PDB file of C-alpha atoms and ligand atoms in Angstrom:
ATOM      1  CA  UNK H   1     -89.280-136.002-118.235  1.00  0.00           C
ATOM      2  CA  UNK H   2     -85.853-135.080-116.234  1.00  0.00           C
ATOM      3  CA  UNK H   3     -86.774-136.101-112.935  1.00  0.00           C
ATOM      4  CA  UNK H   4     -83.338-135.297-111.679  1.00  0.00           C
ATOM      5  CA  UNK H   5     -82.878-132.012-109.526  1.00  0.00           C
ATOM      6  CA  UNK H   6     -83.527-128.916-112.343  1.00  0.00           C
ATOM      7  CA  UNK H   7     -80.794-128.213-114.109  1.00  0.00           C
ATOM      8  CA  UNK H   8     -79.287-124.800-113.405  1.00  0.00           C
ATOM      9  CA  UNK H   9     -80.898-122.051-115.269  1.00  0.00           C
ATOM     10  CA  UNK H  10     -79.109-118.424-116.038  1.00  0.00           C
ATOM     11  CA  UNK H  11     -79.992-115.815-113.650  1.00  0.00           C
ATOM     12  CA  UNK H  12     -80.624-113.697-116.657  1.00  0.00           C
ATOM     13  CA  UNK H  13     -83.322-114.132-118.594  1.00  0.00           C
ATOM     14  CA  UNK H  14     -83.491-115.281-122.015  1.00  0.00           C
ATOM     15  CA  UNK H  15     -83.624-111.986-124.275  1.00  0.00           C
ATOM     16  CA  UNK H  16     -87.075-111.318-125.831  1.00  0.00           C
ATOM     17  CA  UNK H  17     -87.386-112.569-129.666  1.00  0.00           C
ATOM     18  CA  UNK H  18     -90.181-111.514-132.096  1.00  0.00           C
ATOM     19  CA  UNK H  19     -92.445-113.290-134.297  1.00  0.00           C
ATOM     20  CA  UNK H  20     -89.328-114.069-136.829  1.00  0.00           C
ATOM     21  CA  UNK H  21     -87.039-115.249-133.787  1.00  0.00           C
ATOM     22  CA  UNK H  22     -85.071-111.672-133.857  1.00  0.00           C
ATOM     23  CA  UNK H  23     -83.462-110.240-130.875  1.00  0.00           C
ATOM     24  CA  UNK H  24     -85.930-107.543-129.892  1.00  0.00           C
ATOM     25  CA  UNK H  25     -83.175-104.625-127.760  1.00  0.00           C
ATOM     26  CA  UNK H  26     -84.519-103.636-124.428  1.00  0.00           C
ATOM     27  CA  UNK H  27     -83.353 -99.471-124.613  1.00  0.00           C
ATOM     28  CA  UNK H  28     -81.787 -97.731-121.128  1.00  0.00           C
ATOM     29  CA  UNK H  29     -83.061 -94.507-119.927  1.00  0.00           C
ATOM     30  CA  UNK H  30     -80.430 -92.567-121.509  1.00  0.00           C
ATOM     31  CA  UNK H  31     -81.421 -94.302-124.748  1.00  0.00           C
ATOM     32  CA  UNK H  32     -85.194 -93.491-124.229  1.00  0.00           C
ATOM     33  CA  UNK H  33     -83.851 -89.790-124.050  1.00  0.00           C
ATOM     34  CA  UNK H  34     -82.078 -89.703-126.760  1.00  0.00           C
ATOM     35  CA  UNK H  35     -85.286 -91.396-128.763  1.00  0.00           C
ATOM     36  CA  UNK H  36     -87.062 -88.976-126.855  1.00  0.00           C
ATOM     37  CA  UNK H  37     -85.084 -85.959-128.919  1.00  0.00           C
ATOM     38  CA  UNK H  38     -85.171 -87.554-131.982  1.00  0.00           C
ATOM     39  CA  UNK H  39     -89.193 -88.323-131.739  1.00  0.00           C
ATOM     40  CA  UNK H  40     -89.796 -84.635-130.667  1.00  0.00           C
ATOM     41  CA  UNK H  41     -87.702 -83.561-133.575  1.00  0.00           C
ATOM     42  CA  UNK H  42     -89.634 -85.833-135.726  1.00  0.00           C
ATOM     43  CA  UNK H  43     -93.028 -84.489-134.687  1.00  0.00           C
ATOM     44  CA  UNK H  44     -91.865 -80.830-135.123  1.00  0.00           C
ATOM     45  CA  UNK H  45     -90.933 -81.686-138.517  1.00  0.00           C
ATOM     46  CA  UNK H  46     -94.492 -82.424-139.184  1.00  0.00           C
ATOM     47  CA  UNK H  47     -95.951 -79.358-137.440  1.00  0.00           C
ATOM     48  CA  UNK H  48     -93.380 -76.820-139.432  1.00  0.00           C
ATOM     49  CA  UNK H  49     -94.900 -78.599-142.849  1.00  0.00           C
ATOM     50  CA  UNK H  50     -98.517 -78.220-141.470  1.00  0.00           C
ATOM     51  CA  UNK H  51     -99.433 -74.626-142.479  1.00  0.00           C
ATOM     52  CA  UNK H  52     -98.011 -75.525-146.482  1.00  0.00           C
ATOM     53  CA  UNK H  53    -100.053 -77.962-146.771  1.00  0.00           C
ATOM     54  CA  UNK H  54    -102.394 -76.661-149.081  1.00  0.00           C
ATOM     55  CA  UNK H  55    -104.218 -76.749-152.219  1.00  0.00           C
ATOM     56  CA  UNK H  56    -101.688 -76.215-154.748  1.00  0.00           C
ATOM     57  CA  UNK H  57     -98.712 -77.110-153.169  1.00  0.00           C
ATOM     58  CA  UNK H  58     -96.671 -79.993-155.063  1.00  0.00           C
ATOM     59  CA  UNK H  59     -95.382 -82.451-152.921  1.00  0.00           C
ATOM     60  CA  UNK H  60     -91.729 -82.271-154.057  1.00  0.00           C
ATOM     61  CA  UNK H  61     -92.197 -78.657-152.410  1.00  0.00           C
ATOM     62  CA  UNK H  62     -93.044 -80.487-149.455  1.00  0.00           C
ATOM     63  CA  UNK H  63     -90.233 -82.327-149.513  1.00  0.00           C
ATOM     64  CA  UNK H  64     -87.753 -79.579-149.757  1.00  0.00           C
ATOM     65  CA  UNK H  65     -89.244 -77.866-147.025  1.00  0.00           C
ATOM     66  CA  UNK H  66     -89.037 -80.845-145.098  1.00  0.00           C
ATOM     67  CA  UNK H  67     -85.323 -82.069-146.010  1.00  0.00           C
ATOM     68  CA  UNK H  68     -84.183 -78.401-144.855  1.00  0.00           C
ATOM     69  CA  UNK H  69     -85.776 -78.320-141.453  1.00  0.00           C
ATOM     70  CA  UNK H  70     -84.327 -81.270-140.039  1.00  0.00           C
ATOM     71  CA  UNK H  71     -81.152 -80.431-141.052  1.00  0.00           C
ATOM     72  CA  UNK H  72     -81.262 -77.048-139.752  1.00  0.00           C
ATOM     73  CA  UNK H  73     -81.992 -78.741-136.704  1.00  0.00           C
ATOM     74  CA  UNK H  74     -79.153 -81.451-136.640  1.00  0.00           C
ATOM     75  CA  UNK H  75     -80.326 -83.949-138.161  1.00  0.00           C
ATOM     76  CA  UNK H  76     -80.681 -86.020-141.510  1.00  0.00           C
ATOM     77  CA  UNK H  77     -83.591 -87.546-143.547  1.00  0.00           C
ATOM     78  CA  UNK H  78     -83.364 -91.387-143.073  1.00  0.00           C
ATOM     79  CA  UNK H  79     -85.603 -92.214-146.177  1.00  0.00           C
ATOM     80  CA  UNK H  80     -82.834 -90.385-148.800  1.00  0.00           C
ATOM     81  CA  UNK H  81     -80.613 -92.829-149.782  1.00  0.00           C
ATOM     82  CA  UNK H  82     -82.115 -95.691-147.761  1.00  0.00           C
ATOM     83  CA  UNK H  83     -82.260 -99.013-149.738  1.00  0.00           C
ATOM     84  CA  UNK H  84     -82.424 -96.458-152.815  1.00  0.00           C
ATOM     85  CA  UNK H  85     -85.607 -94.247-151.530  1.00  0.00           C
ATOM     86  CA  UNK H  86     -85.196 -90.699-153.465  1.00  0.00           C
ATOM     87  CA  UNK H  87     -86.459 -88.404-151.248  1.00  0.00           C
ATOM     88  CA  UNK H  88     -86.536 -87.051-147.585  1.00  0.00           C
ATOM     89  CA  UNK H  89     -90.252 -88.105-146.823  1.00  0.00           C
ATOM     90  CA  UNK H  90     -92.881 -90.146-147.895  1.00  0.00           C
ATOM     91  CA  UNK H  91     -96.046 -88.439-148.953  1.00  0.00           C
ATOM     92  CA  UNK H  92     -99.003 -90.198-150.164  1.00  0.00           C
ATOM     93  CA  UNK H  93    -101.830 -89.489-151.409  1.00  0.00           C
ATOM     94  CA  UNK H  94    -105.762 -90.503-151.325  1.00  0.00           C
ATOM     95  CA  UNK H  95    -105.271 -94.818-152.982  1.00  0.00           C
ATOM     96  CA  UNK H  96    -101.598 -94.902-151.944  1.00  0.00           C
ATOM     97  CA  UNK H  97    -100.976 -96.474-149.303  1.00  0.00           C
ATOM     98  CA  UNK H  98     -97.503 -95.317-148.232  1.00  0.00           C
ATOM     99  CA  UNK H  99     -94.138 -95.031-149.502  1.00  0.00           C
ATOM    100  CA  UNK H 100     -95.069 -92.243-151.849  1.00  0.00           C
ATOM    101  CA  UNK H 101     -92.515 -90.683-153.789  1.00  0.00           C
ATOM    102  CA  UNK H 102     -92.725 -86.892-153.411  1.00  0.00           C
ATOM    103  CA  UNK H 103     -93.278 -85.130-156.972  1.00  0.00           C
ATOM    104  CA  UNK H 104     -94.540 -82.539-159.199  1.00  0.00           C
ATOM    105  CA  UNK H 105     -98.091 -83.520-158.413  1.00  0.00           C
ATOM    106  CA  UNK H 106    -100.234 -80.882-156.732  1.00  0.00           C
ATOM    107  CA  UNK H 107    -102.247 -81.461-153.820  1.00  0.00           C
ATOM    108  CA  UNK H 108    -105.943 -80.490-154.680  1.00  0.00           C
ATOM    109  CA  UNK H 109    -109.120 -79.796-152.892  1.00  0.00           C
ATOM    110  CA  UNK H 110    -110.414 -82.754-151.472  1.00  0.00           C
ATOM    111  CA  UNK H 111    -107.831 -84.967-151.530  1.00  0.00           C
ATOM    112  CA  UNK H 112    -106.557 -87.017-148.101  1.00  0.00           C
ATOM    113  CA  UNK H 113    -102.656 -87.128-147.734  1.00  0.00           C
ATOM    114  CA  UNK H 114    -100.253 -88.503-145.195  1.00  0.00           C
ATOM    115  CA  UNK H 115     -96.600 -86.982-144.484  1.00  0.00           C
ATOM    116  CA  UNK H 116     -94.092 -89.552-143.464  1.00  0.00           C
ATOM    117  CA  UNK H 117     -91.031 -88.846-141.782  1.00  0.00           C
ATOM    118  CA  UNK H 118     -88.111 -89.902-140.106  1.00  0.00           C
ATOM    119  CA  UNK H 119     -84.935 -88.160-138.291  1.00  0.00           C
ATOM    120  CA  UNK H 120     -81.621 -89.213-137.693  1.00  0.00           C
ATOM    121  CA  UNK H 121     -80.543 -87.153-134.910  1.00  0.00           C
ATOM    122  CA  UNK H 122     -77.065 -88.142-132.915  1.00  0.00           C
ATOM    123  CA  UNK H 123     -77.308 -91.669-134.715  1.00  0.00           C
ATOM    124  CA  UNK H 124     -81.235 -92.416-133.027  1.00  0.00           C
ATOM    125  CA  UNK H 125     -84.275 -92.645-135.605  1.00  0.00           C
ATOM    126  CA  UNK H 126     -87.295 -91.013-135.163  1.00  0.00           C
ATOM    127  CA  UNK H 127     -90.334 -92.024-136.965  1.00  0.00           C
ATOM    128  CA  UNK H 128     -93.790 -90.498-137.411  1.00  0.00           C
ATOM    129  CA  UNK H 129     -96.633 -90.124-140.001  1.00  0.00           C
ATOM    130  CA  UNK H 130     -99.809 -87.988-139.547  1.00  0.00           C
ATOM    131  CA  UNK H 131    -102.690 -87.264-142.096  1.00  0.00           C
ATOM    132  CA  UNK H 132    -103.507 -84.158-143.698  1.00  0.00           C
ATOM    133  CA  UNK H 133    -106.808 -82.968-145.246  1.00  0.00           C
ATOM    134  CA  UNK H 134    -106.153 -80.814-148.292  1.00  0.00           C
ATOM    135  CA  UNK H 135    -108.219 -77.829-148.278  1.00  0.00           C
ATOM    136  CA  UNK H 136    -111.809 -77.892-146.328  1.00  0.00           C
ATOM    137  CA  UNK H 137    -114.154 -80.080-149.179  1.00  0.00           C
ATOM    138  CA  UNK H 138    -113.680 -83.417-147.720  1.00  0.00           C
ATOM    139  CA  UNK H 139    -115.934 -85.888-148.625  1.00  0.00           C
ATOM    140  CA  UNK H 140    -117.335 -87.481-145.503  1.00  0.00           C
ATOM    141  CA  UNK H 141    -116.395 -90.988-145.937  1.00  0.00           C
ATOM    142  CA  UNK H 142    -112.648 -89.694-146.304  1.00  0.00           C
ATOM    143  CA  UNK H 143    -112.800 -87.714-143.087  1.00  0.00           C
ATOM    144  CA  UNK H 144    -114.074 -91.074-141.472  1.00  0.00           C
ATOM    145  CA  UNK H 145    -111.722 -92.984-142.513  1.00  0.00           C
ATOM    146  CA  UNK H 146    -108.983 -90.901-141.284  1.00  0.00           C
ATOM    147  CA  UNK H 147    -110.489 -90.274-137.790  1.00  0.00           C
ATOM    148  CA  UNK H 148    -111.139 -94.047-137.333  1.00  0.00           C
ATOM    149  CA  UNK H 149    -107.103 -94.349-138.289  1.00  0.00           C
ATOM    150  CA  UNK H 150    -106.728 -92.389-135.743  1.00  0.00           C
ATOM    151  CA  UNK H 151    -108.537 -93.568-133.037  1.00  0.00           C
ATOM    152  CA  UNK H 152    -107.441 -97.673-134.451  1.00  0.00           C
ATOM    153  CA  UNK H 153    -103.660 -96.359-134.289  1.00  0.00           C
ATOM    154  CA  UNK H 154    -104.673 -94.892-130.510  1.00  0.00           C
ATOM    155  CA  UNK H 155    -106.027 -97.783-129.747  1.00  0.00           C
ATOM    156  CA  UNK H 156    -102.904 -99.674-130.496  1.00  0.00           C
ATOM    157  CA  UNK H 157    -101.189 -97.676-128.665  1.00  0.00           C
ATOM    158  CA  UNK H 158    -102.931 -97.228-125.341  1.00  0.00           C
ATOM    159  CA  UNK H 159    -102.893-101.567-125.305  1.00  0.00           C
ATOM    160  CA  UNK H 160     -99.236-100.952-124.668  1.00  0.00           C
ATOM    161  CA  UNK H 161     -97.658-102.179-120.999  1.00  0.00           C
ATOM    162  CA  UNK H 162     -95.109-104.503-119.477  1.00  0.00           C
ATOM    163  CA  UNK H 163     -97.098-108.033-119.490  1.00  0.00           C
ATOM    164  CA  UNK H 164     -99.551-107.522-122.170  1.00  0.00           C
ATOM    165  CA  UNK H 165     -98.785-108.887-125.984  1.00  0.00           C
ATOM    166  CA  UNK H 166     -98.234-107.479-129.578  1.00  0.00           C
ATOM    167  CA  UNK H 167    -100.713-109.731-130.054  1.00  0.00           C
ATOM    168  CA  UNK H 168    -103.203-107.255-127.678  1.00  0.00           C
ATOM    169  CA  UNK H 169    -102.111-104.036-129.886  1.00  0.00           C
ATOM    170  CA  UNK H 170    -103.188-105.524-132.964  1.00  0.00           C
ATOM    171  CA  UNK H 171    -106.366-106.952-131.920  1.00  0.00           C
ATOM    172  CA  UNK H 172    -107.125-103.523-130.412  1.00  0.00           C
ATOM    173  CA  UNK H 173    -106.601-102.096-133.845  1.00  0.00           C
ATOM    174  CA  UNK H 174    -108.231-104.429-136.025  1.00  0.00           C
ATOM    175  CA  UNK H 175    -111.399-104.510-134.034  1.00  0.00           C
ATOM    176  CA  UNK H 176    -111.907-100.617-133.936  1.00  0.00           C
ATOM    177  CA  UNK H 177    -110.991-100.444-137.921  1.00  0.00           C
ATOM    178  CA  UNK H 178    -113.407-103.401-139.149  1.00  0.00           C
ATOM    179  CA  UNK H 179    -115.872-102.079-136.559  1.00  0.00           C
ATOM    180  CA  UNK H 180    -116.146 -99.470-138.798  1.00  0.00           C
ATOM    181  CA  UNK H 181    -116.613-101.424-141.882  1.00  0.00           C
ATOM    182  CA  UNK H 182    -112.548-100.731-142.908  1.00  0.00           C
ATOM    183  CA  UNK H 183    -109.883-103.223-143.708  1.00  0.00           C
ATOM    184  CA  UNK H 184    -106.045-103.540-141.893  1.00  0.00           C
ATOM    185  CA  UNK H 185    -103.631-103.973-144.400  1.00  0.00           C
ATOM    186  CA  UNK H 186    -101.540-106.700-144.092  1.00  0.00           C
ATOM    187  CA  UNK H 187     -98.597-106.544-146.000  1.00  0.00           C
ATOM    188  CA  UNK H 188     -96.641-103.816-144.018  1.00  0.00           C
ATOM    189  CA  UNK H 189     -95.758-103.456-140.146  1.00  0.00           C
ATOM    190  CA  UNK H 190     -94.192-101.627-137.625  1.00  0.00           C
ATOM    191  CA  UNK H 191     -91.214-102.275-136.004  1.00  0.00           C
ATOM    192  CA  UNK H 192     -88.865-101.740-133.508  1.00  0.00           C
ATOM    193  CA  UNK H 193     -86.396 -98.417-134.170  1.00  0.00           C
ATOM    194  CA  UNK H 194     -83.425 -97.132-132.484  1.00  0.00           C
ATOM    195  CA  UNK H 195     -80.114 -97.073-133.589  1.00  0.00           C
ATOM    196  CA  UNK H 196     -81.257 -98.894-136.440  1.00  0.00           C
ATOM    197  CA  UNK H 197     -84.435 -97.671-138.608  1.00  0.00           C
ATOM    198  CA  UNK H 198     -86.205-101.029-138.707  1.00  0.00           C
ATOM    199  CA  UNK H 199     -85.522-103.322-135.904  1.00  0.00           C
ATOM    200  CA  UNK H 200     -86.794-105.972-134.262  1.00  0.00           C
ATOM    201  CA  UNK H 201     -90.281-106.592-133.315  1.00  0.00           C
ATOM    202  CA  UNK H 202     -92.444-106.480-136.148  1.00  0.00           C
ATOM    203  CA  UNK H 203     -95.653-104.675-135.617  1.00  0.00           C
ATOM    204  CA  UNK H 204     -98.776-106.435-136.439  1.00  0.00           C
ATOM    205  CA  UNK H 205    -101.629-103.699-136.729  1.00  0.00           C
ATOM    206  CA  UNK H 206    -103.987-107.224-136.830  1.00  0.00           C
ATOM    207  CA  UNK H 207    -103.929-109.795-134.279  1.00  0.00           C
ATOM    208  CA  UNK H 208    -105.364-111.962-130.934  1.00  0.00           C
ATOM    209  CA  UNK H 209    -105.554-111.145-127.589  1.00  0.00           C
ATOM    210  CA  UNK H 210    -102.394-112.463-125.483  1.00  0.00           C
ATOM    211  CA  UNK H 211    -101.110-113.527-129.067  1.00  0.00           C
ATOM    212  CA  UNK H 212     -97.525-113.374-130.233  1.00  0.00           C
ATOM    213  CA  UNK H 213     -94.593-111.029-128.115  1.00  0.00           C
ATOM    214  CA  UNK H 214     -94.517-110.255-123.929  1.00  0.00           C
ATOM    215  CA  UNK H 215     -93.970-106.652-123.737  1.00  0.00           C
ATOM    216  CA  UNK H 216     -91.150-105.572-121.376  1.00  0.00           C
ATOM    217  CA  UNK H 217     -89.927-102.262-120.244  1.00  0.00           C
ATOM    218  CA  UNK H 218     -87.268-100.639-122.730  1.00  0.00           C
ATOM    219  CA  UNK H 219     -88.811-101.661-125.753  1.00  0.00           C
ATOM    220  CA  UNK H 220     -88.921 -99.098-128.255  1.00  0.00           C
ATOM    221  CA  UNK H 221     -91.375 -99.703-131.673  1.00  0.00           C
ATOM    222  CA  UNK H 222     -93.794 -97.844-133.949  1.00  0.00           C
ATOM    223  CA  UNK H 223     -97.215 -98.801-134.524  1.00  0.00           C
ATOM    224  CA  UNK H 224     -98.188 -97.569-137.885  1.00  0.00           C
ATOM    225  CA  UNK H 225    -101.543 -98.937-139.081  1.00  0.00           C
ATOM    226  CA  UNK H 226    -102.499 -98.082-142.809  1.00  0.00           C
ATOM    227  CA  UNK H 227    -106.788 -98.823-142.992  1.00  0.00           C
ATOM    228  CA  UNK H 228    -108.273 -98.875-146.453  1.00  0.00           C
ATOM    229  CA  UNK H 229    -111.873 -97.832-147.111  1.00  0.00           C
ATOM    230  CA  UNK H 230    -112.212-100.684-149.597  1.00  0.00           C
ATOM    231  CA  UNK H 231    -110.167-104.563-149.201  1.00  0.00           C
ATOM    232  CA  UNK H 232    -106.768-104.645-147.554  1.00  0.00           C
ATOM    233  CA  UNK H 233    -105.135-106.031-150.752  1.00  0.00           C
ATOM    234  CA  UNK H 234    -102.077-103.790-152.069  1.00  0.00           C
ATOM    235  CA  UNK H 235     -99.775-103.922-154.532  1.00  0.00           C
ATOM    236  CA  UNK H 236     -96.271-101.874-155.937  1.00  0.00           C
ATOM    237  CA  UNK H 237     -96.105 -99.621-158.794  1.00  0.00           C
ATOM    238  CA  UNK H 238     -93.211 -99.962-161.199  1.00  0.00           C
ATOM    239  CA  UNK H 239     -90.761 -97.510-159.296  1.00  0.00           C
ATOM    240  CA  UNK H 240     -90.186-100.359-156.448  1.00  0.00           C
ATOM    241  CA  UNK H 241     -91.813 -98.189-153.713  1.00  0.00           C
ATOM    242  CA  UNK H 242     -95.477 -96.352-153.969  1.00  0.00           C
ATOM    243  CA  UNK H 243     -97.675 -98.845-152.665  1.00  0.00           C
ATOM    244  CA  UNK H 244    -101.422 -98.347-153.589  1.00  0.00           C
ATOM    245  CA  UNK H 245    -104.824-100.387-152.555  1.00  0.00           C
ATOM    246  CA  UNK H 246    -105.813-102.799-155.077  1.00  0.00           C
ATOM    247  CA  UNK H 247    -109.023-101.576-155.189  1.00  0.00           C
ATOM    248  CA  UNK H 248    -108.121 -98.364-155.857  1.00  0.00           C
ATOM    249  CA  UNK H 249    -110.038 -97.544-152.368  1.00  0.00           C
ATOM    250  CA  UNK H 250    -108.623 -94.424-150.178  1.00  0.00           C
ATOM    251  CA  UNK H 251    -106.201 -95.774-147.571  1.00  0.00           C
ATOM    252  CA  UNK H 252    -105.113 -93.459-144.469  1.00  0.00           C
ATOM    253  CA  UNK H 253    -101.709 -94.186-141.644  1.00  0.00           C
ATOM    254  CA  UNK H 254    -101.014 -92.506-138.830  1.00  0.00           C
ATOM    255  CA  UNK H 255     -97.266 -93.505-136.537  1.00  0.00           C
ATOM    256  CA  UNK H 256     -96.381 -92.909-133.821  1.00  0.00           C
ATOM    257  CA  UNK H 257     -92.674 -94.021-132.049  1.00  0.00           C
ATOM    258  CA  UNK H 258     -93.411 -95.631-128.972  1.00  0.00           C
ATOM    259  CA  UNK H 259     -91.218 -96.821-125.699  1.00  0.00           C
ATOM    260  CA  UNK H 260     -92.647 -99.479-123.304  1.00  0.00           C
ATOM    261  CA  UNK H 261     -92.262 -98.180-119.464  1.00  0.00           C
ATOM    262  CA  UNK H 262     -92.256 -99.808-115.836  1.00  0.00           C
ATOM    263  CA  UNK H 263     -95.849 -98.951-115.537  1.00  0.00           C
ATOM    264  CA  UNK H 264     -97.211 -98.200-119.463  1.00  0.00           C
ATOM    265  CA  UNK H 265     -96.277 -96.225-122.563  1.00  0.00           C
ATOM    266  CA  UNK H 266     -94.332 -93.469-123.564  1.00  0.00           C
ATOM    267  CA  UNK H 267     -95.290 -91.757-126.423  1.00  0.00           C
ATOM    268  CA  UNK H 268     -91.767 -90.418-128.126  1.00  0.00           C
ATOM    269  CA  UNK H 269     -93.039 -88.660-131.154  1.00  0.00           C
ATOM    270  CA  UNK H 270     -96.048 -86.401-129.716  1.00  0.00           C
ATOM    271  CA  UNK H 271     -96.584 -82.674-131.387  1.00  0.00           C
ATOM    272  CA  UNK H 272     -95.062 -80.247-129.623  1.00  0.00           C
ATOM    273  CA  UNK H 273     -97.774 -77.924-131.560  1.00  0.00           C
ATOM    274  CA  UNK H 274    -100.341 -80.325-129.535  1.00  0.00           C
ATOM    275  CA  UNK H 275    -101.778 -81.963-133.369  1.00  0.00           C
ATOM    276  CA  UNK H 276    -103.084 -84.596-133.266  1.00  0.00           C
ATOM    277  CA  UNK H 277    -105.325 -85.236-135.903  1.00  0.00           C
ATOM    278  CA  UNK H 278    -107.027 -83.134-138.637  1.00  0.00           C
ATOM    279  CA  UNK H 279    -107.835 -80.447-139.222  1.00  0.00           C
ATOM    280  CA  UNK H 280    -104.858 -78.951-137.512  1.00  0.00           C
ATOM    281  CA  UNK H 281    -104.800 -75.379-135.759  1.00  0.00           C
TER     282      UNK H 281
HETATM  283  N1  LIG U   1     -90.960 -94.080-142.437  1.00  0.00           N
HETATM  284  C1  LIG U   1     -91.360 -95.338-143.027  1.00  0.00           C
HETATM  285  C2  LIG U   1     -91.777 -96.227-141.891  1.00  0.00           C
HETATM  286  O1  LIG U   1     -92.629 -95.844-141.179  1.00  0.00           O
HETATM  287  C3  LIG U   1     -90.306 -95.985-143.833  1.00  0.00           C
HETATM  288  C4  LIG U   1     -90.013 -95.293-145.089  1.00  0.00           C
HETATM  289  S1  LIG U   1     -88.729 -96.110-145.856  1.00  0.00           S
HETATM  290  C5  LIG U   1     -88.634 -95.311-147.340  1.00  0.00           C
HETATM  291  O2  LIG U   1     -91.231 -97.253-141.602  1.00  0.00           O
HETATM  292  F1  LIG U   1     -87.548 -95.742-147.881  1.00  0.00           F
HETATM  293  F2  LIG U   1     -89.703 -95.578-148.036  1.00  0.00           F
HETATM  294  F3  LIG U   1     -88.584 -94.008-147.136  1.00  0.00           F
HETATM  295 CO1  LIG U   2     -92.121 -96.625-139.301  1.00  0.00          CO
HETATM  296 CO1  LIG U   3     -92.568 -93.734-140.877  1.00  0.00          CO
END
């Protein structure tokens, strides 16, 4: 070792960097109000498209509905056109996981959905998911699954401070979903949104306590956990995008957009309808 006097070190400390040695942005408050707008505008997306969601209703319809809201409202769909996506949500259904492609496929009684969606208002992305339960003949082990998604995605969430790890959020998640006897999948994340729709940090929804990235104040990510009833194996249909459980099992996601505080979380995409989780209203 140097035992020579220590070598002058930066008053400014080294910028954060995730798990793949990215630059992970630290947001100002003007920045968490603009994510602020963008998350509300996101989450009232979702509440306008609650009250459609019904039996019968094909998810393309959804879509439309969707894709015409935000941009009477200012804003754009980030999925159309992004890396070739075709459509202004995501909405999938009962085995997929996410990333489905809105269609001519009509939701029926008893099937578990989740509506995807993210806003580009004034050049900030705002990203949120919530589940839906189509008509009111759910089988049981569905409706579990989605309120254990729930809670596992709140879970996440309320790990979230200045000094505690990614590592923390993960673990909180994956112990409350295979507590229950459900798997984490693995091969998707969240991440860290802003300007940009995926940013650095990536999002583990498994992990160990005081594992991986220091949370600091003016971090902004999503924590997205998809939970499968069955193994947490996926794969990709031919169309490059809907992503569907191996085992064919029922998967559920809930996201939320999230901003780390002096003292805690913010929660940037909460319903201004006060939803939460199923069955709405
Ligand atoms: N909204 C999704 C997420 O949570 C991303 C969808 S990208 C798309 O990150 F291209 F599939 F739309
Ligand atoms: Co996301
Ligand atoms: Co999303």
């Amino acid at each position: 070792m140097d035992t020579r006097a220590a070598r002058q070190t930066s008053p400014v400390a080294a910028p954060p960097v995730d798990d793949e040695g990215r630059p992970v942005p630290l947001h100002d408050e003007a920045a968490f109000e603009a994510m602020a707008r963008a998350g509300e505008l996101a989450a009232r997306t979702l509440d306008f498209v609650t009250p459609h969601v019904q039996p019968g209703v094909a998810t393309i319809e959804l879509d439309r509905l969707i894709d015409g809201f935000m941009r009477d409202h200012g804003a754009v769909p980030a999925t159309l056109g992004y890396r070739g996506y075709p459509a202004s949500s995501c909405i999938s259904i009962n085995h997929v996981v996410n990333h489905g492609i809105p269609n001519e496929r009509r939701l029926r009684e008893g099937d578990i959905a989740n509506i995807d969606v993210t806003v580009i208002l004034d050049g900030w992305y705002g990203d949120t998911s919530r589940m839906y339960l189509i008509g009111d003949k759910i089988p049981i082990r569905a409706r579990k699954l989605v309120d254990v998604t729930y809670d596992a995605m709140m879970a996440g969430i309320a790990q979230v401070a200045p000094g505690r790890t990614l590592g923390d959020v993960g673990h909180a998640i994956q112990s409350l979903a295979e507590a229950a006897r459900f798997s984490v999948v693995r091969d998707f994340v969240g991440h860290g949104v802003g300007r940009r729709f995926h940013d650095a940090p990536q999002v583990h929804h498994v992990g160990r306590p005081g594992e991986g990235l220091v949370l600091q104040p003016g971090m902004i990510f999503t924590i997205e956990p998809m939970i499968n009833a069955g193994r947490h194996e996926v794969k990709i249909l031919a169309d490059g995008w809907t992503t569907v459980t191996r085992d064919r099992s029922l998967s559920a996601q809930f996201e939320h957009t999230v901003g780390v505080t002096q003292d805690g979380v913010r929660i940037l995409t909460p319903s201004p309808a006060g939803y939460t989780r199923p069955p709405y209203g």
